């Protein structure tokens, strides 16, 4: 089995060593009563104990979702890897770069990609994702397909494509099918590689699916990568801000890209111990991204039909969302144009956005879509917090005074693969009619360079941002005074926001931590540097937004 001997662990220790919250362990027991280890002993206080050897064997078959992996944990890392490393030297001593075992499903996918050298096309990616979906969600159909491919005379690629599409609820692109039908034995080899690696459990297929999408975004054309994928450190931060705060009946993403924001919410709830049924819905564009989102939802056990064709702005929707949702997450395209003849303007409760920038089209749509206790998190270009457009300033001020804006989080630049543009997270709620204060969090100093061009937030940094938001919300619910964290967060009243012309740039309100020096000259210098830093941040974001709009206009 392994070399852990007669070591025993409690449920709390399992959670700590595996890096999950305590309810996740109870959730695993409830969902897998036939395979999860049974208590083998009891402590002096009566606490049930499990054999560590049996626990780690079970956790070895549970791959960590992409949005839950820590920095340095490659795709294919399992909860067993974390657990074992924690037992050997404490959670803090866990190795940062564990290598996936040679037979993991991720390794099989990588070998299938290697068949095509450096010319992997979207069609190759789509078919491999379809195969992962089939293996993880329809085991009987997969066994029939893999048995046929493993035979001495496997069916022709045309017949294999027919079998794959007949068992999937998502229609693949005709170009994808043609590419693989003309690829000779490539499809047979891809099926064999995916079948002979890993255990094929749904969680492992999900991990391999997420790994392949992230790989495609990183290696694809720079202009399209950001349109089609939200990096894991952003989705992780969004879910930790929102998921614990609302026991949602439905989560909706009006611009779902490849479904990564929805998937992060679903995966987080899967290890949180929550059992309330969750409906997942959304809209997406272009067709390629929407198909991948549907495959990902189907693999996770959700109806792919609830993801429908969308548009680049909500005012273009022919069929706007009629129901109110508890949870809305989205990373919409930045600074796109509002259509000259919008079809859907019912959500413009605070006024029409300027025709050249649809940022406040999205923000108003998010507010209008929420149920009475709902929450939204919208990833938005930093320029939306301070733009001088009269229309945007009017909408921004109306949203604040109506109580629709709870919190604005300033993230570091460089988190997206193709661009260094700085972004913010807007935490929104259904309007209350008044505003007492808004929480501002500045995380511009956070993150480390994952590559030469891309920055990433760590698991601990995402937790720190979420903790600040939840501490502020908890203080409001208990009547306690929220003090904030110097240099990181501050709750600001309406009068101060009004005095700043309703600018919502967090670094305007959160001053850097002063050094221990009471000399007046030093204090004056720090004040001047702080004001200059705010101006530079705003100017950098304005330039980023301007360059981004030029690139989109000229399609380069």
Coordinates of C-alpha atoms in Angstrom, one line a residue:
X1 CA 0.0 0.0 0.0
X2 CA 2.6 2.6 1.2
X3 CA 5.1 3.1 4.0
X4 CA 2.9 5.1 6.5
X5 CA 2.6 2.1 8.8
X6 CA 0.1 2.4 11.6
X7 CA -0.2 6.2 11.6
X8 CA -3.7 7.5 12.3
X9 CA -5.3 10.8 11.5
X10 CA -8.6 12.6 12.3
X11 CA -10.9 14.3 9.9
X12 CA -9.4 17.7 10.9
X13 CA -5.9 16.4 10.2
X14 CA -7.0 15.0 6.8
X15 CA -8.3 18.5 5.9
X16 CA -5.2 20.3 7.0
X17 CA -2.8 17.9 5.3
X18 CA -4.8 17.8 2.1
X19 CA -5.1 21.6 2.0
X20 CA -8.9 21.7 2.1
X21 CA -11.5 23.1 4.5
X22 CA -12.9 20.7 7.2
X23 CA -16.4 20.3 5.6
X24 CA -14.7 18.9 2.4
X25 CA -13.7 15.7 4.2
X26 CA -17.3 15.1 5.4
X27 CA -18.5 15.8 1.8
X28 CA -16.0 13.2 0.4
X29 CA -17.3 10.7 2.9
X30 CA -20.9 11.4 2.1
X31 CA -20.4 11.3 -1.7
X32 CA -18.2 8.2 -1.7
X33 CA -19.5 5.9 1.0
X34 CA -18.3 2.7 -0.7
X35 CA -14.7 3.8 -1.3
X36 CA -13.8 6.4 1.3
X37 CA -11.8 4.8 4.2
X38 CA -13.7 3.9 7.3
X39 CA -12.7 4.9 10.8
X40 CA -10.3 2.4 12.3
X41 CA -9.7 3.7 15.8
X42 CA -10.6 6.4 18.3
X43 CA -8.6 9.0 20.2
X44 CA -8.7 9.6 23.9
X45 CA -11.5 12.1 23.4
X46 CA -13.5 9.8 21.3
X47 CA -12.5 11.4 18.0
X48 CA -12.8 8.9 15.1
X49 CA -9.4 8.2 13.5
X50 CA -8.5 6.8 10.1
X51 CA -5.5 4.9 8.9
X52 CA -3.2 7.4 7.1
X53 CA -2.1 4.7 4.6
X54 CA -5.8 4.2 3.5
X55 CA -6.5 7.9 3.3
X56 CA -3.5 8.7 1.1
X57 CA -4.3 5.8 -1.2
X58 CA -7.8 7.2 -1.6
X59 CA -6.6 10.8 -2.1
X60 CA -4.1 9.7 -4.7
X61 CA -7.0 9.3 -7.1
X62 CA -8.3 12.8 -6.6
X63 CA -6.6 15.4 -8.7
X64 CA -6.6 19.0 -7.4
X65 CA -8.7 21.3 -9.6
X66 CA -6.8 24.0 -11.5
X67 CA -8.3 26.8 -9.4
X68 CA -7.3 25.1 -6.2
X69 CA -3.6 24.3 -7.0
X70 CA -0.9 26.3 -5.2
X71 CA 1.9 28.0 -7.0
X72 CA 4.4 25.4 -8.2
X73 CA 1.8 22.5 -8.2
X74 CA 1.6 21.3 -11.8
X75 CA -1.5 19.9 -13.4
X76 CA -2.0 16.3 -12.3
X77 CA -1.0 16.9 -8.6
X78 CA -3.4 15.0 -6.3
X79 CA -4.6 15.7 -2.8
X80 CA -2.6 12.6 -1.9
X81 CA 0.6 14.4 -3.0
X82 CA -0.2 17.2 -0.6
X83 CA -1.2 14.8 2.2
X84 CA 1.9 12.7 1.9
X85 CA 4.2 15.8 1.8
X86 CA 2.5 17.2 4.9
X87 CA 3.0 14.0 6.9
X88 CA 6.7 13.9 5.9
X89 CA 7.5 17.5 6.9
X90 CA 4.5 19.6 7.7
X91 CA 2.2 21.4 5.2
X92 CA 4.7 24.3 5.0
X93 CA 7.4 21.9 3.9
X94 CA 5.4 20.4 1.0
X95 CA 7.5 20.4 -2.2
X96 CA 6.6 23.2 -4.6
X97 CA 7.2 21.3 -7.8
X98 CA 5.9 17.7 -7.4
X99 CA 6.3 15.8 -10.7
X100 CA 3.1 14.0 -11.9
X101 CA 3.4 10.3 -12.1
X102 CA 4.2 8.8 -15.6
X103 CA 0.7 7.3 -15.9
X104 CA -1.4 10.3 -15.0
X105 CA -4.1 11.3 -17.4
X106 CA -2.4 14.7 -17.9
X107 CA 0.6 12.9 -19.2
X108 CA -1.6 11.0 -21.7
X109 CA -3.0 14.2 -23.0
X110 CA 0.5 15.7 -23.4
X111 CA 1.6 12.7 -25.3
X112 CA -1.5 13.0 -27.6
X113 CA -0.6 16.6 -28.2
X114 CA 3.0 15.6 -29.0
X115 CA 1.8 13.6 -31.9
X116 CA 1.3 16.8 -33.8
X117 CA 4.5 18.5 -32.8
X118 CA 4.4 22.3 -32.6
X119 CA 1.3 22.7 -34.9
X120 CA -1.5 21.9 -32.5
X121 CA -4.7 23.5 -33.8
X122 CA -7.9 24.5 -32.1
X123 CA -9.5 21.5 -33.8
X124 CA -7.0 19.1 -32.1
X125 CA -7.7 20.8 -28.7
X126 CA -11.4 20.5 -29.2
X127 CA -11.3 16.8 -30.0
X128 CA -9.0 15.9 -27.1
X129 CA -11.3 17.9 -24.7
X130 CA -14.3 15.9 -26.1
X131 CA -12.5 12.6 -25.4
X132 CA -11.8 13.7 -21.9
X133 CA -15.5 14.7 -21.4
X134 CA -16.6 11.3 -22.8
X135 CA -14.3 9.3 -20.5
X136 CA -15.2 11.2 -17.4
X137 CA -18.9 11.6 -17.8
X138 CA -20.0 8.6 -19.9
X139 CA -17.9 5.6 -18.8
X140 CA -20.0 2.9 -20.7
X141 CA -19.7 4.8 -23.9
X142 CA -16.0 5.4 -23.4
X143 CA -15.4 1.7 -22.7
X144 CA -17.1 0.8 -26.0
X145 CA -15.1 3.4 -27.9
X146 CA -11.7 2.5 -26.3
X147 CA -12.3 -1.2 -26.9
X148 CA -13.0 -0.5 -30.6
X149 CA -9.8 1.6 -30.9
X150 CA -7.7 -1.0 -29.1
X151 CA -8.6 -3.8 -31.5
X152 CA -6.3 -5.2 -34.1
X153 CA -8.3 -3.5 -36.9
X154 CA -9.9 -0.4 -35.3
X155 CA -12.7 1.4 -37.1
X156 CA -11.9 4.1 -39.6
X157 CA -11.6 7.7 -38.2
X158 CA -15.0 8.6 -39.8
X159 CA -16.7 5.8 -37.8
X160 CA -14.9 6.8 -34.6
X161 CA -16.0 10.4 -35.0
X162 CA -19.6 9.2 -35.5
X163 CA -19.4 7.2 -32.3
X164 CA -17.9 10.2 -30.3
X165 CA -20.5 12.7 -31.5
X166 CA -23.5 10.3 -31.0
X167 CA -22.6 10.0 -27.3
X168 CA -21.9 13.7 -26.6
X169 CA -24.6 16.3 -25.9
X170 CA -22.4 19.0 -27.4
X171 CA -22.1 19.3 -31.2
X172 CA -18.4 19.5 -32.3
X173 CA -17.3 21.8 -35.1
X174 CA -17.5 20.2 -38.6
X175 CA -13.9 21.5 -39.1
X176 CA -12.8 19.5 -36.0
X177 CA -14.4 16.3 -37.3
X178 CA -12.9 16.8 -40.8
X179 CA -9.4 17.4 -39.3
X180 CA -9.5 14.2 -37.4
X181 CA -11.1 12.2 -40.1
X182 CA -8.2 13.1 -42.4
X183 CA -5.6 12.5 -39.7
X184 CA -5.1 8.8 -40.3
X185 CA -4.4 6.9 -37.1
X186 CA -4.1 10.1 -35.0
X187 CA -7.6 9.7 -33.5
X188 CA -7.0 6.0 -32.7
X189 CA -3.7 6.8 -30.9
X190 CA -5.3 9.7 -29.0
X191 CA -8.1 7.4 -27.7
X192 CA -5.5 4.8 -26.7
X193 CA -3.3 7.3 -24.9
X194 CA -6.2 8.8 -22.9
X195 CA -7.6 5.4 -22.1
X196 CA -4.3 3.9 -20.9
X197 CA -3.3 6.8 -18.6
X198 CA -4.8 7.5 -15.2
X199 CA -7.8 6.0 -13.5
X200 CA -10.4 7.8 -15.5
X201 CA -12.3 9.1 -12.5
X202 CA -14.3 12.2 -13.2
X203 CA -12.1 14.4 -11.0
X204 CA -9.0 13.3 -12.9
X205 CA -10.6 14.0 -16.2
X206 CA -11.6 17.5 -14.9
X207 CA -8.0 18.2 -13.9
X208 CA -6.7 17.1 -17.4
X209 CA -9.5 19.1 -19.1
X210 CA -8.5 22.3 -17.2
X211 CA -4.8 21.7 -17.9
X212 CA -5.4 21.4 -21.6
X213 CA -7.5 24.6 -21.8
X214 CA -4.9 26.5 -19.9
X215 CA -2.2 25.1 -22.1
X216 CA -4.1 26.1 -25.2
X217 CA -4.6 29.7 -23.9
X218 CA -0.9 30.0 -23.0
X219 CA 0.4 28.7 -26.4
X220 CA -2.3 30.1 -28.7
X221 CA -2.2 33.4 -30.6
X222 CA -1.6 36.3 -28.2
X223 CA -4.6 38.4 -29.4
X224 CA -7.1 35.6 -28.8
X225 CA -5.8 34.1 -25.6
X226 CA -7.2 36.8 -23.4
X227 CA -10.5 36.6 -25.2
X228 CA -10.9 33.0 -24.5
X229 CA -9.5 32.3 -21.0
X230 CA -9.4 33.8 -17.5
X231 CA -6.2 32.8 -15.6
X232 CA -6.6 30.5 -12.6
X233 CA -5.3 33.0 -10.0
X234 CA -8.1 35.4 -11.0
X235 CA -10.8 32.7 -11.0
X236 CA -9.6 31.4 -7.6
X237 CA -9.7 34.9 -6.1
X238 CA -13.2 35.5 -7.4
X239 CA -14.6 32.2 -6.1
X240 CA -13.0 32.8 -2.6
X241 CA -14.6 36.3 -2.5
X242 CA -18.0 35.0 -3.5
X243 CA -18.6 31.3 -2.9
X244 CA -18.7 31.4 0.9
X245 CA -21.0 34.5 1.0
X246 CA -24.0 33.2 -0.8
X247 CA -25.7 29.8 -0.6
X248 CA -26.6 30.2 -4.3
X249 CA -29.4 28.4 -6.1
X250 CA -28.0 29.6 -9.5
X251 CA -24.7 31.0 -10.7
X252 CA -24.7 32.8 -14.0
X253 CA -21.9 34.1 -16.3
X254 CA -23.2 36.4 -19.1
X255 CA -19.8 36.1 -21.0
X256 CA -18.6 32.7 -20.0
X257 CA -15.5 32.4 -22.4
X258 CA -14.5 28.7 -22.0
X259 CA -16.5 28.4 -18.8
X260 CA -13.5 28.7 -16.4
X261 CA -15.3 31.2 -14.0
X262 CA -18.4 28.9 -13.7
X263 CA -16.1 25.8 -13.4
X264 CA -14.2 27.5 -10.5
X265 CA -17.4 28.1 -8.6
X266 CA -18.6 24.6 -9.2
X267 CA -15.3 23.1 -8.1
X268 CA -15.1 25.2 -5.0
X269 CA -18.6 24.2 -3.9
X270 CA -17.7 20.6 -4.6
X271 CA -15.1 20.6 -1.8
X272 CA -17.0 23.0 0.5
X273 CA -19.5 20.6 1.9
X274 CA -22.5 22.4 0.4
X275 CA -25.3 20.2 -0.9
X276 CA -28.0 22.7 -2.1
X277 CA -28.6 22.1 -5.8
X278 CA -26.9 24.6 -8.0
X279 CA -28.1 25.7 -11.5
X280 CA -25.3 26.8 -13.8
X281 CA -26.2 29.1 -16.7
X282 CA -24.5 31.5 -19.0
X283 CA -23.9 32.9 -22.4
X284 CA -20.8 32.9 -24.5
X285 CA -19.1 33.8 -27.7
X286 CA -17.4 32.9 -30.1
X287 CA -18.7 29.5 -31.0
X288 CA -15.4 27.7 -30.3
X289 CA -15.2 29.0 -26.7
X290 CA -18.8 28.3 -26.1
X291 CA -18.4 24.6 -27.2
X292 CA -15.5 24.2 -24.8
X293 CA -17.5 25.7 -22.0
X294 CA -20.4 23.3 -22.7
X295 CA -18.0 20.3 -22.7
X296 CA -16.6 21.4 -19.4
X297 CA -20.0 21.8 -17.7
X298 CA -21.1 18.4 -19.1
X299 CA -18.0 16.8 -17.7
X300 CA -18.8 18.3 -14.3
X301 CA -22.3 17.0 -14.4
X302 CA -24.2 20.1 -15.4
X303 CA -26.5 20.6 -18.3
X304 CA -24.5 22.1 -21.2
X305 CA -27.8 23.4 -22.7
X306 CA -27.9 26.1 -20.1
X307 CA -25.0 27.8 -21.8
X308 CA -26.4 29.7 -24.8
X309 CA -25.1 31.9 -27.5
X310 CA -24.2 35.4 -26.2
X311 CA -22.8 38.6 -27.5
X312 CA -19.9 41.1 -27.0
X313 CA -22.2 43.4 -25.0
X314 CA -25.3 42.7 -23.0
X315 CA -27.2 45.4 -24.9
X316 CA -26.9 43.1 -28.0
X317 CA -28.7 40.2 -26.4
X318 CA -31.9 39.3 -28.2
X319 CA -33.2 37.4 -25.2
X320 CA -32.1 39.1 -22.0
X321 CA -32.0 37.2 -18.7
X322 CA -35.5 37.4 -17.3
X323 CA -34.9 35.8 -13.9
X324 CA -32.8 37.1 -11.0
X325 CA -29.8 35.0 -9.9
X326 CA -28.1 34.6 -6.6
X327 CA -24.5 34.6 -7.9
X328 CA -23.1 36.3 -11.0
X329 CA -19.4 36.0 -12.1
X330 CA -18.0 37.3 -15.3
X331 CA -14.9 38.5 -17.1
X332 CA -16.4 40.5 -20.0
X333 CA -14.4 42.0 -22.9
X334 CA -13.0 45.4 -22.0
X335 CA -13.7 48.7 -23.8
X336 CA -15.8 47.2 -26.6
X337 CA -18.3 49.5 -28.4
X338 CA -21.9 49.7 -27.6
X339 CA -24.1 48.9 -30.6
X340 CA -25.5 51.8 -32.4
X341 CA -29.0 50.3 -32.2
X342 CA -29.0 48.3 -28.9
X343 CA -31.7 45.6 -28.6
X344 CA -31.6 45.4 -24.8
X345 CA -31.5 48.5 -22.6
X346 CA -33.8 47.6 -19.7
X347 CA -30.8 47.2 -17.4
X348 CA -29.6 50.8 -17.9
X349 CA -31.1 52.0 -14.7
X350 CA -28.3 54.5 -14.1
X351 CA -28.0 55.8 -17.7
X352 CA -26.7 54.8 -21.1
X353 CA -22.9 54.1 -21.3
X354 CA -20.8 56.0 -23.8
X355 CA -21.0 54.5 -27.3
X356 CA -17.2 53.8 -27.5
X357 CA -17.0 51.8 -24.2
X358 CA -19.4 49.1 -22.9
X359 CA -17.8 48.6 -19.5
X360 CA -20.7 50.1 -17.7
X361 CA -23.1 48.2 -19.9
X362 CA -21.7 45.1 -18.3
X363 CA -21.6 46.5 -14.7
X364 CA -25.2 47.7 -14.9
X365 CA -26.3 44.4 -16.4
X366 CA -24.7 42.5 -13.4
X367 CA -26.5 44.7 -10.9
X368 CA -29.8 44.3 -12.7
X369 CA -29.5 40.5 -12.8
X370 CA -29.2 40.0 -9.0
X371 CA -31.8 38.6 -6.7
X372 CA -32.5 40.6 -3.5
X373 CA -29.6 38.9 -1.6
X374 CA -27.5 38.2 -4.6
X375 CA -23.8 39.1 -5.2
X376 CA -21.8 39.7 -8.4
X377 CA -18.1 39.9 -9.1
X378 CA -17.1 41.5 -12.4
X379 CA -13.5 41.6 -13.7
X380 CA -13.1 45.0 -15.2
X381 CA -10.4 47.2 -16.7
X382 CA -8.9 49.5 -14.1
X383 CA -9.9 52.6 -16.1
X384 CA -13.6 52.1 -15.2
X385 CA -12.8 53.1 -11.6
X386 CA -11.6 56.6 -12.6
X387 CA -12.6 57.4 -16.2
X388 CA -13.5 61.1 -16.8
X389 CA -16.2 60.4 -19.3
X390 CA -19.3 62.3 -18.1
X391 CA -21.6 59.4 -18.7
X392 CA -19.4 56.9 -16.9
X393 CA -18.8 59.2 -14.0
X394 CA -22.6 59.7 -13.8
X395 CA -23.3 56.0 -13.8
X396 CA -20.5 55.3 -11.3
X397 CA -21.8 57.9 -8.9
X398 CA -25.3 56.6 -9.2
X399 CA -24.3 53.0 -8.6
X400 CA -22.4 54.0 -5.4
X401 CA -25.1 56.2 -3.9
X402 CA -27.7 53.5 -4.7
X403 CA -25.7 51.0 -2.6
X404 CA -24.9 48.7 -5.6
X405 CA -21.1 48.8 -5.1
X406 CA -19.8 46.9 -2.1
X407 CA -16.1 46.5 -2.8
X408 CA -13.4 47.3 -5.4
X409 CA -10.2 45.2 -5.5
X410 CA -7.2 46.5 -7.4
X411 CA -5.1 43.6 -8.8
X412 CA -1.5 43.7 -10.0
X413 CA -0.8 44.1 -13.8
X414 CA 0.3 41.2 -15.9
X415 CA -2.1 38.6 -14.7
X416 CA -3.5 37.9 -18.2
X417 CA -1.4 36.0 -20.8
X418 CA -1.4 38.4 -23.7
X419 CA -1.5 41.8 -22.1
X420 CA -0.1 43.6 -19.1
X421 CA -3.4 45.6 -18.6
X422 CA -4.3 46.2 -14.9
X423 CA -7.7 45.0 -13.8
X424 CA -10.0 45.4 -10.9
X425 CA -12.7 43.2 -9.3
X426 CA -16.1 44.9 -8.7
X427 CA -18.1 43.3 -5.9
X428 CA -21.7 44.3 -6.5
X429 CA -25.1 43.6 -4.8
X430 CA -28.7 44.3 -5.5
X431 CA -29.2 48.1 -4.8
X432 CA -30.2 49.0 -1.2
X433 CA -31.0 52.6 -2.0
X434 CA -28.2 54.1 0.1
X435 CA -24.5 53.8 0.7
X436 CA -22.7 53.9 4.1
X437 CA -19.3 52.9 2.9
X438 CA -17.3 51.0 0.2
X439 CA -14.4 48.6 0.9
X440 CA -11.3 49.3 -1.1
X441 CA -8.5 46.6 -1.4
X442 CA -5.3 47.3 -3.2
X443 CA -3.3 44.1 -4.1
X444 CA -1.0 45.8 -6.7
X445 CA 2.1 44.7 -4.8
X446 CA 1.0 41.0 -4.7
X447 CA 1.9 38.2 -7.1
X448 CA 5.1 36.7 -8.4
X449 CA 6.3 36.3 -12.0
X450 CA 5.2 32.8 -13.1
X451 CA 6.9 33.4 -16.5
X452 CA 8.9 36.3 -17.9
X453 CA 5.7 38.0 -18.9
X454 CA 2.9 36.7 -16.7
X455 CA 2.3 37.3 -13.0
X456 CA 0.3 35.0 -10.8
X457 CA -1.3 35.3 -7.4
X458 CA -0.6 32.6 -4.8
X459 CA -3.2 30.6 -2.9
X460 CA -2.3 32.6 0.2
X461 CA -2.7 35.9 -1.6
X462 CA -6.1 35.0 -2.9
X463 CA -7.1 34.0 0.6
X464 CA -5.8 37.3 2.0
X465 CA -7.9 39.3 -0.4
X466 CA -11.0 37.2 0.3
X467 CA -10.4 37.3 4.1
X468 CA -10.4 41.1 4.1
X469 CA -13.7 41.3 2.2
X470 CA -15.4 38.7 4.5
X471 CA -14.0 40.4 7.6
X472 CA -15.6 43.7 6.5
X473 CA -18.9 42.0 5.7
X474 CA -18.9 40.2 9.1
X475 CA -18.2 43.5 10.9
X476 CA -21.3 45.0 9.3
X477 CA -23.5 42.1 10.3
X478 CA -22.3 42.1 13.9
X479 CA -22.1 45.9 14.5
X480 CA -18.4 45.7 15.0
X481 CA -16.0 48.4 13.8
X482 CA -13.9 47.4 10.7
X483 CA -10.4 48.9 11.0
X484 CA -9.0 47.6 7.7
X485 CA -5.3 46.7 7.1
X486 CA -2.8 49.6 6.7
X487 CA -1.5 49.7 3.1
X488 CA -3.9 47.0 2.0
X489 CA -7.6 47.8 2.7
X490 CA -9.8 50.5 4.0
X491 CA -13.6 51.1 4.3
X492 CA -14.5 54.6 3.0
X493 CA -17.7 56.6 3.6
X494 CA -19.8 58.2 0.9
X495 CA -18.7 61.8 1.8
X496 CA -15.1 61.0 1.0
X497 CA -15.9 59.2 -2.2
X498 CA -18.1 62.1 -3.2
X499 CA -15.2 64.5 -2.4
X500 CA -13.1 62.5 -4.9
X501 CA -15.6 62.9 -7.6
X502 CA -16.7 59.2 -7.2
X503 CA -13.4 57.8 -8.4
X504 CA -13.1 54.2 -7.2
X505 CA -9.4 53.5 -7.6
X506 CA -8.4 51.7 -4.3
X507 CA -4.9 53.2 -4.2
X508 CA -6.5 56.6 -4.0
X509 CA -8.0 55.7 -0.6
X510 CA -5.5 53.2 0.8
X511 CA -2.3 54.9 1.7
X512 CA 1.0 53.0 1.8
X513 CA 2.2 51.9 5.2
X514 CA 4.3 54.8 6.6
X515 CA 7.8 54.1 7.9
X516 CA 8.6 54.6 11.6
X517 CA 9.9 58.2 11.2
X518 CA 8.2 61.2 12.7
X519 CA 10.3 63.8 10.9
X520 CA 7.9 66.3 9.2
X521 CA 10.0 66.4 6.0
X522 CA 9.8 62.6 5.8
X523 CA 6.0 62.6 6.2
X524 CA 5.7 65.3 3.5
X525 CA 7.8 63.3 1.2
X526 CA 5.7 60.2 1.7
X527 CA 2.6 62.1 1.1
X528 CA 3.9 63.5 -2.2
X529 CA 5.1 60.0 -3.3
X530 CA 1.8 58.5 -2.4
X531 CA -0.2 61.0 -4.5
X532 CA 2.3 60.6 -7.3
X533 CA 1.9 56.8 -7.2
X534 CA -1.8 57.1 -7.5
X535 CA -1.6 59.3 -10.5
X536 CA 1.0 57.0 -12.2
X537 CA -1.3 54.0 -11.6
X538 CA -4.2 55.7 -13.1
X539 CA -2.2 57.0 -16.0
X540 CA -0.8 53.5 -16.7
X541 CA -4.3 52.0 -16.6
X542 CA -5.5 54.8 -19.0
X543 CA -2.7 54.1 -21.4
X544 CA -3.3 50.3 -21.2
X545 CA -7.0 50.8 -22.0
X546 CA -6.1 53.1 -24.9
X547 CA -3.7 50.7 -26.5
X548 CA -6.1 47.8 -26.0
X549 CA -8.8 49.7 -27.8
X550 CA -6.5 50.5 -30.7
X551 CA -5.5 46.8 -31.0
X552 CA -9.2 45.8 -31.1
X553 CA -10.1 48.5 -33.6
X554 CA -7.4 47.4 -36.0
X555 CA -7.8 43.6 -35.2
X556 CA -4.1 43.1 -34.6

